[in-house]
Coordinates of C-alpha atoms in Angstrom, one line a residue:
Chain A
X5 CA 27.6 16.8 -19.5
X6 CA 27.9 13.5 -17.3
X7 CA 26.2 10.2 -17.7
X8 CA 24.3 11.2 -14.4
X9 CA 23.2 14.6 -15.9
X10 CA 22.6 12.6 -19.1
X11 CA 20.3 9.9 -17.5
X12 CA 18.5 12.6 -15.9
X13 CA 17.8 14.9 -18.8
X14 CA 16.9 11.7 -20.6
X15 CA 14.0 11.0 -18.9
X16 CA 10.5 10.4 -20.4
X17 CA 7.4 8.6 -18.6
X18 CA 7.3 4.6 -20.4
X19 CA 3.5 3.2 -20.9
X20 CA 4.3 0.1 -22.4
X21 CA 6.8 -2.6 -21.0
X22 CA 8.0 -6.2 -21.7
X23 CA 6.7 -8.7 -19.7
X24 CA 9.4 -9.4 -18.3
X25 CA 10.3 -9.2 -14.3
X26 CA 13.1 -7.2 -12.8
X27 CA 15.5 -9.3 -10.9
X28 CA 16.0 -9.4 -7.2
X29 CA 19.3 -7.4 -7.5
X30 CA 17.3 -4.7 -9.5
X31 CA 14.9 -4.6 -7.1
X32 CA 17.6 -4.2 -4.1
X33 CA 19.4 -1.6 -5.9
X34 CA 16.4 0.7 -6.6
X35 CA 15.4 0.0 -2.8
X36 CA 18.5 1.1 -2.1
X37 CA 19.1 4.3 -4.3
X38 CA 15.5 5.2 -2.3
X39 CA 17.0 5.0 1.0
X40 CA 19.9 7.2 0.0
X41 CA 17.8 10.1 -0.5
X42 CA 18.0 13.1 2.1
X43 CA 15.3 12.6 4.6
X44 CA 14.3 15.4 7.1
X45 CA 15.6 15.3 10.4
X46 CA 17.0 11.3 9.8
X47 CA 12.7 10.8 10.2
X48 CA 12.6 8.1 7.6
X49 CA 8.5 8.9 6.7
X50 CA 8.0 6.6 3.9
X51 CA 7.6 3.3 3.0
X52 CA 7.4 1.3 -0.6
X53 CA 5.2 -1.6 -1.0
X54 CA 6.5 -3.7 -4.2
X55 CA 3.2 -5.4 -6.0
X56 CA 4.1 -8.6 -7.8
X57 CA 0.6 -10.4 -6.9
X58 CA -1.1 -10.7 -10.6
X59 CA -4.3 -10.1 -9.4
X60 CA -3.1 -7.1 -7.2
X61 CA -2.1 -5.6 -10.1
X62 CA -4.8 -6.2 -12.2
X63 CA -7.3 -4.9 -9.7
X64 CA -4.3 -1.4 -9.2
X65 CA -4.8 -1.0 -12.5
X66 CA -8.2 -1.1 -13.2
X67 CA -8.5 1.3 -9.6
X68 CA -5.9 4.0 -11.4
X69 CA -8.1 4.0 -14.4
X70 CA -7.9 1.2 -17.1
X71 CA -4.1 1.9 -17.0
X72 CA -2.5 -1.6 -18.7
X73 CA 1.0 -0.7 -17.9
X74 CA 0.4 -1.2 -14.1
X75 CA -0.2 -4.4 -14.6
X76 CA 2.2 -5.1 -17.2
X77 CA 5.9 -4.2 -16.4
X78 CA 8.9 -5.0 -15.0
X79 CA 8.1 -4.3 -10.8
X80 CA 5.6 -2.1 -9.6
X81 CA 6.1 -0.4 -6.8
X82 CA 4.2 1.8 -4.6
X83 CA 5.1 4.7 -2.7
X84 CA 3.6 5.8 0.9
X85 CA 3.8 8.2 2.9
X86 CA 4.6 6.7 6.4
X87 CA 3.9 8.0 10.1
X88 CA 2.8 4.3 11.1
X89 CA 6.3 3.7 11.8
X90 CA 6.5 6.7 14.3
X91 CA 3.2 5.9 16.0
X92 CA 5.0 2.7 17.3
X93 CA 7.9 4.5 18.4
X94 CA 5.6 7.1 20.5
X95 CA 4.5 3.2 22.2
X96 CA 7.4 2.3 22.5
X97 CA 9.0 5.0 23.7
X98 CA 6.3 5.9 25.9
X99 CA 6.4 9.5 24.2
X100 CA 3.0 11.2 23.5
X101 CA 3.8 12.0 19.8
X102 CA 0.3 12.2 18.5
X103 CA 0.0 16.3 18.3
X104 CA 3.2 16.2 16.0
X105 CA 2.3 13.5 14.0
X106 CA -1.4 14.9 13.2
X107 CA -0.2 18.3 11.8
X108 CA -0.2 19.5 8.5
X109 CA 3.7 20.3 8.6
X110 CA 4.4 16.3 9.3
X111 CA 1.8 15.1 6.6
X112 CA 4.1 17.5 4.2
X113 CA 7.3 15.5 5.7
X114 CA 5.8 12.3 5.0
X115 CA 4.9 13.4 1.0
X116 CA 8.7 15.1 0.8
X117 CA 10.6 11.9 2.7
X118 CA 8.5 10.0 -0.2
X119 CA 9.2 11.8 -3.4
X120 CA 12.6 12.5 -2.9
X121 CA 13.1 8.4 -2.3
X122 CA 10.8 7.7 -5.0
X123 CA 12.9 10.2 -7.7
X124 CA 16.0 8.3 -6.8
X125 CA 14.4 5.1 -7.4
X126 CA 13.5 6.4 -10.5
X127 CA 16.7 7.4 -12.0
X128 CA 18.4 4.5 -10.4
X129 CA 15.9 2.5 -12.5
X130 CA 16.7 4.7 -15.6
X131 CA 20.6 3.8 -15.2
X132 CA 19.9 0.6 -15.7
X133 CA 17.9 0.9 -19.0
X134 CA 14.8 0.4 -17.5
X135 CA 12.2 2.7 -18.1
X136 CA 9.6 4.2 -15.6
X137 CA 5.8 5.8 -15.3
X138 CA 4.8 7.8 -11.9
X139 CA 1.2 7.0 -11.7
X140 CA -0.9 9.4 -9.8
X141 CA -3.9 7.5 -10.7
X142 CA -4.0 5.3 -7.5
X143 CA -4.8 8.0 -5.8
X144 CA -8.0 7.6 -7.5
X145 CA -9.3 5.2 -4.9
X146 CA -7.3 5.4 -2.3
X147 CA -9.6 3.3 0.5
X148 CA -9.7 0.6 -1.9
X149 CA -5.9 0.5 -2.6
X150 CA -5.6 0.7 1.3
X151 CA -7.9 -2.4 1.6
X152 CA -5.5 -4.1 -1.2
X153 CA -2.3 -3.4 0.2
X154 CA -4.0 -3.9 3.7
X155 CA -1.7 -0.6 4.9
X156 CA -2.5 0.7 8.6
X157 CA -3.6 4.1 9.5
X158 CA -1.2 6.7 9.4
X159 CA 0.5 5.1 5.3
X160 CA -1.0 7.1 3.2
X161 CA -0.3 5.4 -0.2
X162 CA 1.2 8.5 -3.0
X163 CA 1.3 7.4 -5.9
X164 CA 3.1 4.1 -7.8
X165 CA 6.2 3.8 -10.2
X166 CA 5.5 1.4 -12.8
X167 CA 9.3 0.1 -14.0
X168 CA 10.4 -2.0 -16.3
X169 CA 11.6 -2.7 -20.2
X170 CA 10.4 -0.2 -22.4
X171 CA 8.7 -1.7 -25.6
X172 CA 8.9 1.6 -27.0
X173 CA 10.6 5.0 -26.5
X174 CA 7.8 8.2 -26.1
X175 CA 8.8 12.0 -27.0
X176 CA 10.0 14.0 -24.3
X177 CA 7.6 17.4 -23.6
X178 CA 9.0 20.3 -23.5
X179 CA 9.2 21.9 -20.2
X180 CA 8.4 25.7 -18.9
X181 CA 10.8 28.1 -19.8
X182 CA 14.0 28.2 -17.3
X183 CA 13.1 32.2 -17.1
X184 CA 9.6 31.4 -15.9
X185 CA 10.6 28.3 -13.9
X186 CA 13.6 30.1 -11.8
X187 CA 13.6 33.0 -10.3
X188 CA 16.5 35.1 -8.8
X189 CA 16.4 36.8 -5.2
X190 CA 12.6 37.5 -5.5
X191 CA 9.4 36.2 -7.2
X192 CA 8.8 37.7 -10.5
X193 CA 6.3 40.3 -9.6
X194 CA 5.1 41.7 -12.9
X195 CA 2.3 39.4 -13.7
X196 CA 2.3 40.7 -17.2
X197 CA 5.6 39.1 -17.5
X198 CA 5.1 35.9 -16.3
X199 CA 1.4 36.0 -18.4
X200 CA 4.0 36.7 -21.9
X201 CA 6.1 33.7 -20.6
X202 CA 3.2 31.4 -20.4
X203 CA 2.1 32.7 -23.9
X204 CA 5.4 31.7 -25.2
X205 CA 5.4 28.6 -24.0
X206 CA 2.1 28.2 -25.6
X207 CA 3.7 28.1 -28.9
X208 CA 6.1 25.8 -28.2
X209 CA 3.8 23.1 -26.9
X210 CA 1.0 23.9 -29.8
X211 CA 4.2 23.3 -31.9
X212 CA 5.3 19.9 -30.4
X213 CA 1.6 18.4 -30.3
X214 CA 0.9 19.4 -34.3
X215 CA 4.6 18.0 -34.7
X216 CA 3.7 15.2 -33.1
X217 CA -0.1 14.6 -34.3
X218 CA 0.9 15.7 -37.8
X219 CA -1.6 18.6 -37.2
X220 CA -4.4 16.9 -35.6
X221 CA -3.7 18.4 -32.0
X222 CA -2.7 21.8 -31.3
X223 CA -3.6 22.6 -27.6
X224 CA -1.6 25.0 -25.6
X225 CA 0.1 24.1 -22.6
X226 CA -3.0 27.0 -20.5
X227 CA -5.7 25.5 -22.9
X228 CA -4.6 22.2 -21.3
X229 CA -4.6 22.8 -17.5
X230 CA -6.9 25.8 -17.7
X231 CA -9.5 21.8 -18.8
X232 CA -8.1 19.8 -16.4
X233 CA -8.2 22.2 -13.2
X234 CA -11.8 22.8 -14.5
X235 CA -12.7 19.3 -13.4
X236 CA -12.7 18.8 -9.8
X237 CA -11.0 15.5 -8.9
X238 CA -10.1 13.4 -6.2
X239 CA -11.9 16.0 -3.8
X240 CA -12.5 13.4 -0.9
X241 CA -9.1 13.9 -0.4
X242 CA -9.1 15.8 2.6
X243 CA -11.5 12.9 4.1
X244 CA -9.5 10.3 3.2
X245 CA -6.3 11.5 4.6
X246 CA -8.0 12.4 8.2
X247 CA -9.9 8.6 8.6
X248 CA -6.7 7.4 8.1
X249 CA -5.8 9.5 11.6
X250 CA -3.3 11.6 10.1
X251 CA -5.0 14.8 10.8
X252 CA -4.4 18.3 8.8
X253 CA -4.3 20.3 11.4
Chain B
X21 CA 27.0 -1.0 -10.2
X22 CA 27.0 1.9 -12.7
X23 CA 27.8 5.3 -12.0
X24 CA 24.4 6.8 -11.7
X25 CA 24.0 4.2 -8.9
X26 CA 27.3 5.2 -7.2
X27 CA 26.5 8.9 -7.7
X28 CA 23.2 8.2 -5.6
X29 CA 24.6 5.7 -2.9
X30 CA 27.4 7.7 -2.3
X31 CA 25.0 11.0 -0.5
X32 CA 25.9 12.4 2.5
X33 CA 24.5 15.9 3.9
X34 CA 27.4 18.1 3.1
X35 CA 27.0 21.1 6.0
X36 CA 30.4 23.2 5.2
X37 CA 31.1 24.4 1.7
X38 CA 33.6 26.6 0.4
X39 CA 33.1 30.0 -0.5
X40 CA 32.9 29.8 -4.4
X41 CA 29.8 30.4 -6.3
X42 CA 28.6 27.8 -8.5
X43 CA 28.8 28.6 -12.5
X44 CA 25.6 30.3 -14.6
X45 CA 26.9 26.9 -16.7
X46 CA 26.4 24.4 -13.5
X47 CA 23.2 26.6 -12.4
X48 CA 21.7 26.2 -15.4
X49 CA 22.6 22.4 -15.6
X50 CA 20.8 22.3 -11.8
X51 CA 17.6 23.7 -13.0
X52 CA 17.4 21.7 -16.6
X53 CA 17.7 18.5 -14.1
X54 CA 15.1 19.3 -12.1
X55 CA 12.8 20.0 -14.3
X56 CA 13.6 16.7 -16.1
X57 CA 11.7 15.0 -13.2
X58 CA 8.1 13.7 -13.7
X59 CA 5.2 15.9 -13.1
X60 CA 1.8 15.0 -11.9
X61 CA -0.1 15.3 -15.3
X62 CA 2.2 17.8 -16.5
X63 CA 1.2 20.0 -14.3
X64 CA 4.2 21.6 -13.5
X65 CA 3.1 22.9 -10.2
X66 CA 6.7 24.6 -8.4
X67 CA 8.9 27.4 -8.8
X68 CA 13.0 27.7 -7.9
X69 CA 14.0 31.0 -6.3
X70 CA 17.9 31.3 -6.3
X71 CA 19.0 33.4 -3.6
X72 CA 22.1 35.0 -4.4
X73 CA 21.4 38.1 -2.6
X74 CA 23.6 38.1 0.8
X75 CA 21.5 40.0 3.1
X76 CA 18.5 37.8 2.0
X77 CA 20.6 34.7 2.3
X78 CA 22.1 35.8 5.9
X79 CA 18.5 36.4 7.0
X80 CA 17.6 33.1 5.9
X81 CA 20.2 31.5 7.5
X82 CA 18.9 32.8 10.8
X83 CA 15.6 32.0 9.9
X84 CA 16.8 28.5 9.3
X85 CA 17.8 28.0 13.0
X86 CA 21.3 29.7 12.4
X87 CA 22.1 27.2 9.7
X88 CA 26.3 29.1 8.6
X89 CA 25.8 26.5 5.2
X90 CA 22.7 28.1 4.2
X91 CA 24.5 31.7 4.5
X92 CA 28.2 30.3 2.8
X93 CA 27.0 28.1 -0.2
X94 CA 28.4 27.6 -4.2
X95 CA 24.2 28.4 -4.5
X96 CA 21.1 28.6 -2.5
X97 CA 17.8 27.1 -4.1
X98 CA 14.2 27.4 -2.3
X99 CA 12.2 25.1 -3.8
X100 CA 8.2 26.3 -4.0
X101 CA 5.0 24.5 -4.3
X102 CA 3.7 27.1 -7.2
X103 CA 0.3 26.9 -7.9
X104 CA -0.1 30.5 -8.3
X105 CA 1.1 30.0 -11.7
X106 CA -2.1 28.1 -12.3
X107 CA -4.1 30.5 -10.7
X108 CA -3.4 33.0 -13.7
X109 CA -3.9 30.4 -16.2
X110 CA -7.6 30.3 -14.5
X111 CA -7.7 33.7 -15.6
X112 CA -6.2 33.5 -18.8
X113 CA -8.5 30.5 -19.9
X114 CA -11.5 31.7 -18.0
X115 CA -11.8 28.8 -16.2
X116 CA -12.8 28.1 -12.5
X117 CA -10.4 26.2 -11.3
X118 CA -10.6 27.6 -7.8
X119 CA -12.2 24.3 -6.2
X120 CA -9.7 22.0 -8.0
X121 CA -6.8 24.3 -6.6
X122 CA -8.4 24.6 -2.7
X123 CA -7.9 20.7 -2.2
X124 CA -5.9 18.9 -0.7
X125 CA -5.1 16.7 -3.4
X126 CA -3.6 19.4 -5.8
X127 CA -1.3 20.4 -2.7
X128 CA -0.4 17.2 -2.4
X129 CA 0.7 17.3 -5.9
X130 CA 2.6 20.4 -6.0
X131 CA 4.6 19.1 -3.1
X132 CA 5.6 15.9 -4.5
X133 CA 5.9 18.0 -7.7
X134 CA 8.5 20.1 -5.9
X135 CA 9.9 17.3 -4.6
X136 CA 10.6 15.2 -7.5
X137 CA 12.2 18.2 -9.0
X138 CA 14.4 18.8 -6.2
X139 CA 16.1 15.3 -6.1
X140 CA 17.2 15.7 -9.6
X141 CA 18.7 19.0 -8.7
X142 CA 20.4 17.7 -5.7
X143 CA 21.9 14.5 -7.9
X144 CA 22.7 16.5 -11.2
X145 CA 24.6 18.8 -8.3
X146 CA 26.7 15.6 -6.4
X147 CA 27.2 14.4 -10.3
X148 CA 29.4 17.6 -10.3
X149 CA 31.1 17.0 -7.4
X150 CA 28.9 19.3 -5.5
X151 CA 27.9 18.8 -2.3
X152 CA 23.8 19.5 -0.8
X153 CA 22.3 20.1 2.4
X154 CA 18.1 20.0 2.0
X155 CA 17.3 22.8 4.4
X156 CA 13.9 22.3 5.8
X157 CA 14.1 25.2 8.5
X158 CA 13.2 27.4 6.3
X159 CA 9.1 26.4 7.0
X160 CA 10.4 27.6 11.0
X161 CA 9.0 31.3 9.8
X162 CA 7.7 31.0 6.7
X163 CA 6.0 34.1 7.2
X164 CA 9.3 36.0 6.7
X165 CA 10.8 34.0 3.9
X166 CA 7.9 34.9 1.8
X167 CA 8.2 38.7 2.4
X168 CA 11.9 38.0 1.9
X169 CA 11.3 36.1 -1.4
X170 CA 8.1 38.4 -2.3
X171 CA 6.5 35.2 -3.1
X172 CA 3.0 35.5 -4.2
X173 CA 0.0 33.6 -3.0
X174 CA -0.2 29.7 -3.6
X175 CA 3.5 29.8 -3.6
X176 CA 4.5 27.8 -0.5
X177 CA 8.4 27.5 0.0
X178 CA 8.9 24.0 1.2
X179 CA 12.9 23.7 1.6
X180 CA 15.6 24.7 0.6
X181 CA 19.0 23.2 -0.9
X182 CA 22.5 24.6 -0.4
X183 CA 24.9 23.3 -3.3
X184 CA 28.5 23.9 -3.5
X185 CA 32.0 22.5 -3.1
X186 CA 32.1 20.1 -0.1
X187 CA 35.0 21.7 2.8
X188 CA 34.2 18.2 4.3
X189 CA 33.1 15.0 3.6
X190 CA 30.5 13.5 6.7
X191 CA 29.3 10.3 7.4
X192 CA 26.8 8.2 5.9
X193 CA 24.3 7.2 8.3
X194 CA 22.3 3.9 8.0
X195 CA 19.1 3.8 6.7
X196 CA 16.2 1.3 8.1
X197 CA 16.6 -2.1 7.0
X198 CA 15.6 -3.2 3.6
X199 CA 12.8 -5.9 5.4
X200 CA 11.2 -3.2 7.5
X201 CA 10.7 -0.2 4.4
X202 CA 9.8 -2.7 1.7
X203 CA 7.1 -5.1 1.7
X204 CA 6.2 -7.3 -0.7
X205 CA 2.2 -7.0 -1.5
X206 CA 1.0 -6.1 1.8
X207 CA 2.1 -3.9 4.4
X208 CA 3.4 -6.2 6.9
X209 CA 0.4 -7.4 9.3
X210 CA 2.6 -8.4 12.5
X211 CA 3.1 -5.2 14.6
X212 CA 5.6 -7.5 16.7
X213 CA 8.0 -8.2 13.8
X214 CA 7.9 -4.1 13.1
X215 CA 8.7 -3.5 15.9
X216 CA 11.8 -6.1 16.3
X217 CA 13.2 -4.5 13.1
X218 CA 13.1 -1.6 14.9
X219 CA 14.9 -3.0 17.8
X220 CA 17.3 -4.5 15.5
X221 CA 17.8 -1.2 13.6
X222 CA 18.7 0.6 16.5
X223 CA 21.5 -1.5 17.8
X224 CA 23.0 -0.6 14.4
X225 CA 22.2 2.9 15.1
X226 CA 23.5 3.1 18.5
X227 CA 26.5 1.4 17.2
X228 CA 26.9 4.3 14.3
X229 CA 26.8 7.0 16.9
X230 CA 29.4 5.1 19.0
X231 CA 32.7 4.9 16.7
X232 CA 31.7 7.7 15.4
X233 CA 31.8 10.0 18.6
X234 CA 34.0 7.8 20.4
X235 CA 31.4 6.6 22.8
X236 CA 30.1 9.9 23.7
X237 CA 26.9 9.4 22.2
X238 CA 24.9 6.2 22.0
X239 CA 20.9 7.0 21.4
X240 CA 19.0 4.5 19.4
X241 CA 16.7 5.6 16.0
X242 CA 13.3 5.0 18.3
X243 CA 15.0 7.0 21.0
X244 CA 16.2 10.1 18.9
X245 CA 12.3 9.7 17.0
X246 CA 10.6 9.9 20.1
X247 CA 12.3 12.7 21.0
X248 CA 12.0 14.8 18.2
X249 CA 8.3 13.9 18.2
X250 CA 7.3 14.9 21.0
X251 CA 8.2 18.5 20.3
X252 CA 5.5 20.0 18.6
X253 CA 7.4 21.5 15.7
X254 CA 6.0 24.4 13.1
X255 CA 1.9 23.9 13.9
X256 CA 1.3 26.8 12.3
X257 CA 1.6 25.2 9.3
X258 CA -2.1 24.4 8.2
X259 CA -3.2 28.3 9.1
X260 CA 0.1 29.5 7.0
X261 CA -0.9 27.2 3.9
X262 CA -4.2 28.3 4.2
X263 CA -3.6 32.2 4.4
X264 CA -1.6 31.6 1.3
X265 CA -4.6 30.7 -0.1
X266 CA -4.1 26.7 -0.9
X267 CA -7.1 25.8 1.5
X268 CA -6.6 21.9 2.7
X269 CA -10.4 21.2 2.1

């Protein structure tokens, strides 16, 4: 195994951080692993908005649900989805690009351009000791984080990536079986297999939370998403993404 | 710099690879990488297919736009936005989670899901010494590549990613400038200043495509954009997704 492999494999989300900044040369380098990502077609669909304003992070945290470490950490930056960009070009180009830009296969561009970025920022981040946290949660209220960030139509903001120096190390979850995870030539099309692999994997999450608990949790890994798909959330999706013109058509 | 950095700032989209199939070893090592990548509340919401199959991967390669790489690979990987998975654990649990799993927000997540895991793959492959080539033209038919890949419904293959030994090493082309992708607390407010980065990015642009085709070709980033996005590319998207049943509501 090489240290790259070895960073990567050592990965685990941090949720508590030093207060202590990242320096301008971090900042640049993470920036820059971004960048280096593939991005389809050379489009470029993202941008990254880097919060430092106290209050701004204060009112991001409170917005992606009473979550301290975004406002405590290292940098926080925040990850968007970007066709704002383009919409200038189609001006300035004096190209009608708007049917493009307003269908579903762009919007899935824009998220891919992002996450791809934002994973190399990430283990860029990881290299250098730091620790990191996706968080999901400012997608919570997203016309509010909009208003903060004051982003134009067509950025869609994805999610943040909290980074800095971890105060403490978490455990690392186990993950889905490779067997049920990668498939070969075809999709596994016995369901009763794939049903046995996601028993399996029951046991060995029930196993890792009443490790980790010392027996107070034992929920499986189906018992777990079976509760949170259950719930409904973030269902003005949809809305949200089309006022902000970029259309899912 | 350390050499996770270097590993990540040295990409380049390799398009010719030899003929040698990757190792189960470096496979293996491909898929435990990607899986090390965050996921939205554990979700776990994708799939890999290896194709290794060469009638499957010839017809993809057609599919792809008549993409040789994708056909003559070390190892073909389709990533999938998988939330078919989820749809048994539904059953399993006896939960409804058919609302939850119709909105846009959990495609959202399954895609940067998918994506997250991807990046890992394609650096944990360049760590190797591999090269990768993301190959989005598979979404120019999905219809086919999902008969051909006997994927099930709420599997959505987004792209896929050709690793092997590099025949030859391209270019690196320059990515926007630092000032224009990342903003410090606000988007910036000053369309004019945007839009001069622009300018100023493609002179540097023109200026890549210049030495490197020896003056035969000099189009600008806006130019090549505005192009592109004017061609209405793949808007069959949102009916595909949603006969796959992952409705956008």
């Amino acid at each position: 195994m090489n240290k790259v492999i070895e960073t990567i494999l050592n990965h685990r989300s941090i949720r508590k951080f030093e207060d202590k900044p990242l320096s301008k040369e971090q900042i640049e380098a993470i920036v820059a692993s971004a960048q280096a990502a593939s991005t389809s077609s050379f489009i470029q669909a993202y941008s990254i908005i880097g919060v430092t304003d106290k209050e701004k992070k204060k009112k991001l945290a409170e917005l992606a649900g009473q979550q301290p470490y975004v406002e405590k950490n290292g940098h926080f930056f925040v990850f968007c989805a970007d066709l704002y960009r383009h919409t200038l070009i189609g001006e300035l180009e004096g190209k009608d690009i708007e049917p493009s830009i307003e269908s579903t296969e762009k919007f899935m561009v824009a998220l891919i351009d992002a996450a791809l970025a934002a994973q190399n920022a990430a283990i860029a981040a990881e290299s250098m000791g730091l620790g990191i946290c996706y968080i999901g949660g400012i997608r919570n209220h997203l016309d509010e984080v909009v208003n903060l960030l004051k982003t134009p139509q067509r950025v869609i903001p994805l999610f943040g990536l909290a980074v800095g120096y971890p105060e403490n190390l978490s455990a690392q979850k186990p993950r889905l079986p490779f067997k049920h995870l990668y498939h070969e030539n075809t999709y596994e099309e016995n369901t009763q297999t794939l049903i046995d692999e996601l028993k399996e994997y029951n046991e060995i999450i029930k196993k890792y939370y009443l490790d980790r608990t010392g027996g107070k949790r034992s929920d499986t890994w189906t018992e777990q998403m079976g509760k949170m798909l259950e719930k409904q959330s973030r269902m003005y999706m949809k809305d949200f993404v089309e006022g902000q013109k970029l259309k899912l058509r």
